[in-house]
mmCIF file of C-alpha atoms in Angstrom:
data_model
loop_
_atom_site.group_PDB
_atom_site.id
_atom_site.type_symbol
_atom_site.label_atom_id
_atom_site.label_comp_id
_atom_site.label_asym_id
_atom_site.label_seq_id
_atom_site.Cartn_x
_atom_site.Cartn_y
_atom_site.Cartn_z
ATOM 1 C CA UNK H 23 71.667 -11.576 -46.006
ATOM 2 C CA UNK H 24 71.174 -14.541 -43.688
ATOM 3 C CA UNK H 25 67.498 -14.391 -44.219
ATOM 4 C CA UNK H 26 68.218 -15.087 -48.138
ATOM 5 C CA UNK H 27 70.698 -17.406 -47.675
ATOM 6 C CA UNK H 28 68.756 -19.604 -45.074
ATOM 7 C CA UNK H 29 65.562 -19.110 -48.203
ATOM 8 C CA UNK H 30 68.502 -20.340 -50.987
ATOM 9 C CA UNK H 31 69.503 -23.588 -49.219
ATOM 10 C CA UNK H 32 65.994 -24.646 -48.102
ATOM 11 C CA UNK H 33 65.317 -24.380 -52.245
ATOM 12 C CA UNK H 34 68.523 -26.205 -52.999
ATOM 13 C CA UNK H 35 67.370 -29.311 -50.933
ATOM 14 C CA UNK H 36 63.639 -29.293 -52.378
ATOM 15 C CA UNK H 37 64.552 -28.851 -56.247
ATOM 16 C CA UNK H 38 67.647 -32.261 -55.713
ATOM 17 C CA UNK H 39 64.991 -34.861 -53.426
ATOM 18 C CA UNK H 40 62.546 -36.779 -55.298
ATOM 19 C CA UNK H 41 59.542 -38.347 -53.529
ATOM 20 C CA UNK H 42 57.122 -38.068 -51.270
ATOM 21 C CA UNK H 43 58.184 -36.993 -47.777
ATOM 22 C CA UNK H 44 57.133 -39.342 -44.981
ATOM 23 C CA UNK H 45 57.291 -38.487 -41.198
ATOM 24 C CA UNK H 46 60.160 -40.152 -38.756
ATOM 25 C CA UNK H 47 59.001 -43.403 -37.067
ATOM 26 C CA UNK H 48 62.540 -43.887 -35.012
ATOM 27 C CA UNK H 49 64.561 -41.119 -32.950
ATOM 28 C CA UNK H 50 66.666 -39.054 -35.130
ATOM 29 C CA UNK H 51 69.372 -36.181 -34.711
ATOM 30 C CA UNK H 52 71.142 -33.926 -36.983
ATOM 31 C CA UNK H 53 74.884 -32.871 -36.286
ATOM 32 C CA UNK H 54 73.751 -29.869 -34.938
ATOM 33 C CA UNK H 55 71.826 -32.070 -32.302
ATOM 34 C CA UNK H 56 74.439 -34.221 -31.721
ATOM 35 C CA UNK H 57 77.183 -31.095 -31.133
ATOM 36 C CA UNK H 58 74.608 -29.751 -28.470
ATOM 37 C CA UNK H 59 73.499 -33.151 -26.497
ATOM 38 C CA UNK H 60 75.668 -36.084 -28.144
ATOM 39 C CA UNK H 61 75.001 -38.698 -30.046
ATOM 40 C CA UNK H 62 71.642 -40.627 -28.915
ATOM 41 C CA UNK H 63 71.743 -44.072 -27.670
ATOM 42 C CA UNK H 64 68.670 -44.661 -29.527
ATOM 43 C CA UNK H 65 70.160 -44.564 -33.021
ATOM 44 C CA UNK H 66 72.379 -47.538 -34.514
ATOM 45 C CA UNK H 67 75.748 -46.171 -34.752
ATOM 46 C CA UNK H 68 78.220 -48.281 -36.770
ATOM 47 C CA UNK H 69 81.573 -47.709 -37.693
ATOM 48 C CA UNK H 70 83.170 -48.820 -41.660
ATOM 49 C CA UNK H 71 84.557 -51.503 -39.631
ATOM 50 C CA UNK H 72 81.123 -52.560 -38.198
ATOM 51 C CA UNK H 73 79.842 -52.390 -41.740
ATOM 52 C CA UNK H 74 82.782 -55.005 -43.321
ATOM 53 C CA UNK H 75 81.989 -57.540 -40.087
ATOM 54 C CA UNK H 76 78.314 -57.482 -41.255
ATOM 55 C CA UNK H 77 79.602 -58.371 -44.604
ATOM 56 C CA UNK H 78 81.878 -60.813 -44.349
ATOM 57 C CA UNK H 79 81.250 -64.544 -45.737
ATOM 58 C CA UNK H 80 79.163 -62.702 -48.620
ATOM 59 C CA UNK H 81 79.725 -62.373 -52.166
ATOM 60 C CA UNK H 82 80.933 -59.878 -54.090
ATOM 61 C CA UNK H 83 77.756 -57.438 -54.203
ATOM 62 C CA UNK H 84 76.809 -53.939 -56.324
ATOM 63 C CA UNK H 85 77.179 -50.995 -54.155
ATOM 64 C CA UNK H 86 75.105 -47.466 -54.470
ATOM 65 C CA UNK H 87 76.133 -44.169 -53.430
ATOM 66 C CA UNK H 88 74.760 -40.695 -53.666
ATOM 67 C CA UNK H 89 77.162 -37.669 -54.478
ATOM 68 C CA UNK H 90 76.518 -34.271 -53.188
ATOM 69 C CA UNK H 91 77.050 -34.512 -49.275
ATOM 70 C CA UNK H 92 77.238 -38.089 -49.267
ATOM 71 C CA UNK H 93 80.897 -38.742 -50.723
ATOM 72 C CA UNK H 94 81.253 -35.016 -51.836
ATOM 73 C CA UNK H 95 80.687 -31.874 -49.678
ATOM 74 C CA UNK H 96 79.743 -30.389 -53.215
ATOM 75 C CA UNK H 97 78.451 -26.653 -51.133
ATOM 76 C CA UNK H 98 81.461 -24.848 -52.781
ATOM 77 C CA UNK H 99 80.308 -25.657 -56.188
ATOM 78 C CA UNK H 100 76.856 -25.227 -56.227
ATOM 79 C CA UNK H 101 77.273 -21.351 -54.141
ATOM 80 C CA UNK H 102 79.417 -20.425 -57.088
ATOM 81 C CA UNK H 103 76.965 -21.844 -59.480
ATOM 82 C CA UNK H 104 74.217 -19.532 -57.272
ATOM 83 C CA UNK H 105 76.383 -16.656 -57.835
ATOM 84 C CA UNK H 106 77.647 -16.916 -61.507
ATOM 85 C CA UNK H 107 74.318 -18.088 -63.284
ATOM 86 C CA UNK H 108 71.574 -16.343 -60.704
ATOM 87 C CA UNK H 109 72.695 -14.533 -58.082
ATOM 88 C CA UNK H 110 68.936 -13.183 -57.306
ATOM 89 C CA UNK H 111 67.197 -16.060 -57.723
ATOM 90 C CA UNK H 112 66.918 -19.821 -57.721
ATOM 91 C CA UNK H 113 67.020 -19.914 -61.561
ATOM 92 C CA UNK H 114 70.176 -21.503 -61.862
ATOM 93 C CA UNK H 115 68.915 -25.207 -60.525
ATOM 94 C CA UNK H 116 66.702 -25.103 -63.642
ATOM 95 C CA UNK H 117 69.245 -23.885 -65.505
ATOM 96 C CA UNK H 118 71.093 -26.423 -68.222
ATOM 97 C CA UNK H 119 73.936 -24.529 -68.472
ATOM 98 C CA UNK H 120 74.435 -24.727 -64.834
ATOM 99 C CA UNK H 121 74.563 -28.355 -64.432
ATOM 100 C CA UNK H 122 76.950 -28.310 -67.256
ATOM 101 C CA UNK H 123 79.174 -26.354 -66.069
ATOM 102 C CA UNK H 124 79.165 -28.762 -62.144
ATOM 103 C CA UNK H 125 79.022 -31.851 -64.631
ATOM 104 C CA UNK H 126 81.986 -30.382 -66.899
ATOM 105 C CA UNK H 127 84.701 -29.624 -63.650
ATOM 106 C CA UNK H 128 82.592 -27.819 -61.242
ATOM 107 C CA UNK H 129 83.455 -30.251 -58.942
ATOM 108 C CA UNK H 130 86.832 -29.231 -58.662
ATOM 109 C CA UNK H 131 85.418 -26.964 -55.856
ATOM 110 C CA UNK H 132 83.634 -29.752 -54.233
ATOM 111 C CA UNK H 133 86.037 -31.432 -51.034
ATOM 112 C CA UNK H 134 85.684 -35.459 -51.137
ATOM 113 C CA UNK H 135 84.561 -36.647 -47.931
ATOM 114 C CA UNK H 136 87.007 -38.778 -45.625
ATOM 115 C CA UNK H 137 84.643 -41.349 -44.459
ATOM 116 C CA UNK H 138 83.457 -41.965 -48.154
ATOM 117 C CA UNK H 139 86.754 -42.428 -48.923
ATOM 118 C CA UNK H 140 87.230 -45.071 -46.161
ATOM 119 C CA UNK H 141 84.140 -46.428 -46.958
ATOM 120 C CA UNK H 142 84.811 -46.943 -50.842
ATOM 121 C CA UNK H 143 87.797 -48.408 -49.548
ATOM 122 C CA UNK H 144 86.312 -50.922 -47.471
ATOM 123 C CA UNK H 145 84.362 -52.264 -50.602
ATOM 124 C CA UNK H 146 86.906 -52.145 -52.887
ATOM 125 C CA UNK H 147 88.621 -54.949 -50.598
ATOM 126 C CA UNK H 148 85.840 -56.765 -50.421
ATOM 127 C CA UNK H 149 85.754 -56.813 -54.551
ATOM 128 C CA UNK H 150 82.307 -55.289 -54.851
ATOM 129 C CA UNK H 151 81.351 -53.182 -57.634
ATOM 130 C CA UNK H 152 80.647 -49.498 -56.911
ATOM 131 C CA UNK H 153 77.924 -47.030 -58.326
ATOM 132 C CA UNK H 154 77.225 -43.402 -58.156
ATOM 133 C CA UNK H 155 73.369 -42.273 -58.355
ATOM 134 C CA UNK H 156 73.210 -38.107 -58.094
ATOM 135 C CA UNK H 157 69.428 -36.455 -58.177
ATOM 136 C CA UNK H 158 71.442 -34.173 -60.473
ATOM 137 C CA UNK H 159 70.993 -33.357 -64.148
ATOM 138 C CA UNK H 160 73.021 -34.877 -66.416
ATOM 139 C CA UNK H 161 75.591 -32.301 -68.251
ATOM 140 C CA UNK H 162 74.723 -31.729 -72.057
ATOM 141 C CA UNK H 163 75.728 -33.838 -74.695
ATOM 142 C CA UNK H 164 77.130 -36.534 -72.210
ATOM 143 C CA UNK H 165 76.839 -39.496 -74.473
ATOM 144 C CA UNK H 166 76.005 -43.440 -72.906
ATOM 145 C CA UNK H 167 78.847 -44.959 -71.359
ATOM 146 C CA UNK H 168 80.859 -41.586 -71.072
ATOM 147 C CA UNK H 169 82.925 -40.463 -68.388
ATOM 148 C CA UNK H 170 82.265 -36.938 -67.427
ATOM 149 C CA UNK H 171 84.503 -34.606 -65.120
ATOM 150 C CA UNK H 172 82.732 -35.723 -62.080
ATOM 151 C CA UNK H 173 82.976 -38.579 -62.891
ATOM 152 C CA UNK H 174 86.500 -38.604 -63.266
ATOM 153 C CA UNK H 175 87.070 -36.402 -59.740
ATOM 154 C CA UNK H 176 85.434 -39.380 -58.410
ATOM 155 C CA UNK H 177 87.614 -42.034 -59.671
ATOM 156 C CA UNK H 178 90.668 -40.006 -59.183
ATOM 157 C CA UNK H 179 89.946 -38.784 -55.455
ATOM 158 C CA UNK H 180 88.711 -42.269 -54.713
ATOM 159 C CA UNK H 181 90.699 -44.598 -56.542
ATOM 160 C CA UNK H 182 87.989 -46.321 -58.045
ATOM 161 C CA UNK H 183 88.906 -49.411 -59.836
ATOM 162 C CA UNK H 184 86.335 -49.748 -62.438
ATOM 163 C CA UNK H 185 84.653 -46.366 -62.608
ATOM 164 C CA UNK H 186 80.812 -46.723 -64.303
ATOM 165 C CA UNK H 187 79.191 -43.511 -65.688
ATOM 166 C CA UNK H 188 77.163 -41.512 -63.139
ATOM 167 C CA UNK H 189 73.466 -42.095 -62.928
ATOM 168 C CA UNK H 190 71.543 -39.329 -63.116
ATOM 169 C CA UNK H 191 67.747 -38.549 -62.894
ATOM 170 C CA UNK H 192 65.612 -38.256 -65.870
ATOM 171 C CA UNK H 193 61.945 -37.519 -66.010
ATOM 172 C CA UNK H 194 61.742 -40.920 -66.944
ATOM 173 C CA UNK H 195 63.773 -42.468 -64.022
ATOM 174 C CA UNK H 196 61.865 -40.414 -61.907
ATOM 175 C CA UNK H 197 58.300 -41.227 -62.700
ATOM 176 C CA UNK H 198 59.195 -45.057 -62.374
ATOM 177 C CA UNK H 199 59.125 -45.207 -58.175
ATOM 178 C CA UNK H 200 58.016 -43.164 -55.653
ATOM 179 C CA UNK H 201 61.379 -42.362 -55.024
ATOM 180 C CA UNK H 202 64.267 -41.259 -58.173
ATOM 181 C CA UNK H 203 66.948 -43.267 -57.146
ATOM 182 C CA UNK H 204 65.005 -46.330 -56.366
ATOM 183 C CA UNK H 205 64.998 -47.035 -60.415
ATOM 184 C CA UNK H 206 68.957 -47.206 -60.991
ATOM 185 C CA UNK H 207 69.533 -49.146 -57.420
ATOM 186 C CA UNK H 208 67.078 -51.895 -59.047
ATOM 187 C CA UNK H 209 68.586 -51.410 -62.199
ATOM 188 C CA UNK H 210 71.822 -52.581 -61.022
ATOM 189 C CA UNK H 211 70.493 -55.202 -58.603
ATOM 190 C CA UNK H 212 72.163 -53.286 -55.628
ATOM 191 C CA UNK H 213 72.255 -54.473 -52.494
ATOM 192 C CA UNK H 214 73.568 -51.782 -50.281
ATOM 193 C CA UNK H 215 72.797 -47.982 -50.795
ATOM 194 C CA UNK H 216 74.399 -44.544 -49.315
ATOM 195 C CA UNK H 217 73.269 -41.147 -48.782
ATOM 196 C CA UNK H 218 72.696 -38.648 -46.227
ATOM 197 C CA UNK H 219 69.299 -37.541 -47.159
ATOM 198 C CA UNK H 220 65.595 -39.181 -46.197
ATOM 199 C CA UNK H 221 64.776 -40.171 -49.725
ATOM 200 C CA UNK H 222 68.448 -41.999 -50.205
ATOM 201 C CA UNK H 223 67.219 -44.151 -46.792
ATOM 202 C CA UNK H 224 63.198 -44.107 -48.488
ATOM 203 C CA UNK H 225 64.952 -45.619 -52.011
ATOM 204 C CA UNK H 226 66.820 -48.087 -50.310
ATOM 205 C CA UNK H 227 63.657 -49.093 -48.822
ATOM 206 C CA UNK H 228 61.497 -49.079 -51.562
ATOM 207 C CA UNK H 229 63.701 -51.371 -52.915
ATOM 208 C CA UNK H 230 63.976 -53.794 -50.379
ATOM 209 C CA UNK H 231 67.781 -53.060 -49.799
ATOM 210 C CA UNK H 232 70.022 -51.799 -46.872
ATOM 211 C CA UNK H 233 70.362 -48.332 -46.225
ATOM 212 C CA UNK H 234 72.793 -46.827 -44.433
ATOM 213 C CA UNK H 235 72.863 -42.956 -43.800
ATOM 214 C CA UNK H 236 75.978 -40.831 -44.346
ATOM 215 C CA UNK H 237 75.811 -37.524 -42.260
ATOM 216 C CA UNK H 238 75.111 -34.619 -43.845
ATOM 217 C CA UNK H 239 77.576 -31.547 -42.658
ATOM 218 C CA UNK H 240 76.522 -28.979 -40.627
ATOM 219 C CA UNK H 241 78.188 -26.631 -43.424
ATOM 220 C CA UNK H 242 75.924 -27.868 -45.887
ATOM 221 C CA UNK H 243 73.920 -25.475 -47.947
ATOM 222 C CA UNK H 244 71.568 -28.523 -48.230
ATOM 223 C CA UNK H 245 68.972 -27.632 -45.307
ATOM 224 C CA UNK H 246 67.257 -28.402 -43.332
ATOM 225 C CA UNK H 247 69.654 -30.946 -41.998
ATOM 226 C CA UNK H 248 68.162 -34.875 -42.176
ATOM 227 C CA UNK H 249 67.350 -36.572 -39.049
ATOM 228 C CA UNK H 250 69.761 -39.352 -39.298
ATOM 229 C CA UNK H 251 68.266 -42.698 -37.852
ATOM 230 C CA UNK H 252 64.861 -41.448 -38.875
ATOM 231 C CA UNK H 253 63.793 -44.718 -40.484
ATOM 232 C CA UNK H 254 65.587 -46.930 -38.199
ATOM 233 C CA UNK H 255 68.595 -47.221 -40.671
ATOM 234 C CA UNK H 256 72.253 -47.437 -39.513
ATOM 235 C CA UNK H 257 74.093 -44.148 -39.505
ATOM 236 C CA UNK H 258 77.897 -44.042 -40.130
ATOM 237 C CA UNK H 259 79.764 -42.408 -37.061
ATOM 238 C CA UNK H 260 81.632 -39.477 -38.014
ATOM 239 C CA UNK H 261 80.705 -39.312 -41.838
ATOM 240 C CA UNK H 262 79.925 -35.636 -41.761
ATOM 241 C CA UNK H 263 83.442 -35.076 -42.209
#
């Protein structure tokens, strides 16, 4: 049973990143790592307090983040999507009526994460505008400019001010960059970008932003866990939880 389940997450994480995968250049750990040995020396910690510092004297700016294990630890919803639409096989990730059902309340299983909440926070103070880009499908028959449940959740659990649609990957936002996301963070002239996996930090880079890495939990059944810091980007202390 492990054996399968260990098979089932590794496929989870392939079928949601988009891009090429590129080796480490900088030390990295995953919280696995840093619950054995501690967190390195060699990565650049920061704290949400580090992060408003860095900011201040700036302008208002356009703010990206990704959903599932970034400001959601979205694992409950997407193991009950595994077992209601294909419980012996991957199927359901390909599966419309799958992402409808996660993009139509789904997410009510998901737990918001603490340290996106603080974060959100942070920028909300600040007056900058805030953006959600998922490597999700969209749920069927979600017009433009619609709110959908998830959307919603996210506005609700963190008190968004002025909530824009989710952005989710098309085939055509996809074939634009090397990397998904990297299309809707230049879309929206954003200048600071979330997310807890390598092609969040990759997007960011491709275009020409800051990236800052959200830890991915331990729980997740996203793996194999990142190696936050792998890029040299700043990692968020404590944003597993």
């Amino acid at each position: 049973m492990k054996k399968i389940l260990s098979v089932f997450l590794l496929a989870s994480a392939i079928t949601l990143a988009s891009g090429p995968k590129v080796p480490y250049n900088h030390p990295h750990q995953n919280v696995v790592e840093m619950a054995n040995v501690g967190r390195s020396k060699e990565i650049k910690w920061v704290k949400v307090a580090d992060i408003e510092k860095s900011l201040q004297g700036k302008k208002p700016m356009n703010v990206s983040f990704d959903i599932d294990d970034t400001v959601l630890f979205s694992s409950p919803a997407f193991y009950y999507g595994k077992v209601k639409y294909s419980p012996d096989s991957f199927k359901f990730l390909k599966d419309q009526t799958f992402w409808n059902f996660v993009g139509d309340g789904g997410d009510r299983y998901s737990i918001p994460k603490s340290a996106a909440a603080e974060i959100i926070a942070m920028h909300q103070r600040r007056g900058d505008t805030i953006y959600f880009i998922t490597g999700r499908t969209a749920p069927e028959g979600l017009k433009k400019g619609e709110l959908d449940d998830t959307a919603k959740i996210l506005q609700k659990v963190f008190k968004i001010k002025d909530m824009h649609p989710i952005s989710y990957q098309t085939p055509y936002t996809a074939s634009q960059n090397k990397y998904d996301k990297t299309y809707y963070i230049k879309k929206y002239n954003v200048t600071l970008h979330y997310g807890d996996s390598d092609e969040d930090i990759l997007a960011a880079k491709e275009a020409g932003i800051r990236g800052i890495r959200i830890l991915r939990n331990s729980q997740s059944t996203n793996k194999p866990l990142p190696g936050a810091g792998g890029y040299g980007e700043e990692v968020v202390i404590n944003s597993q939880f």
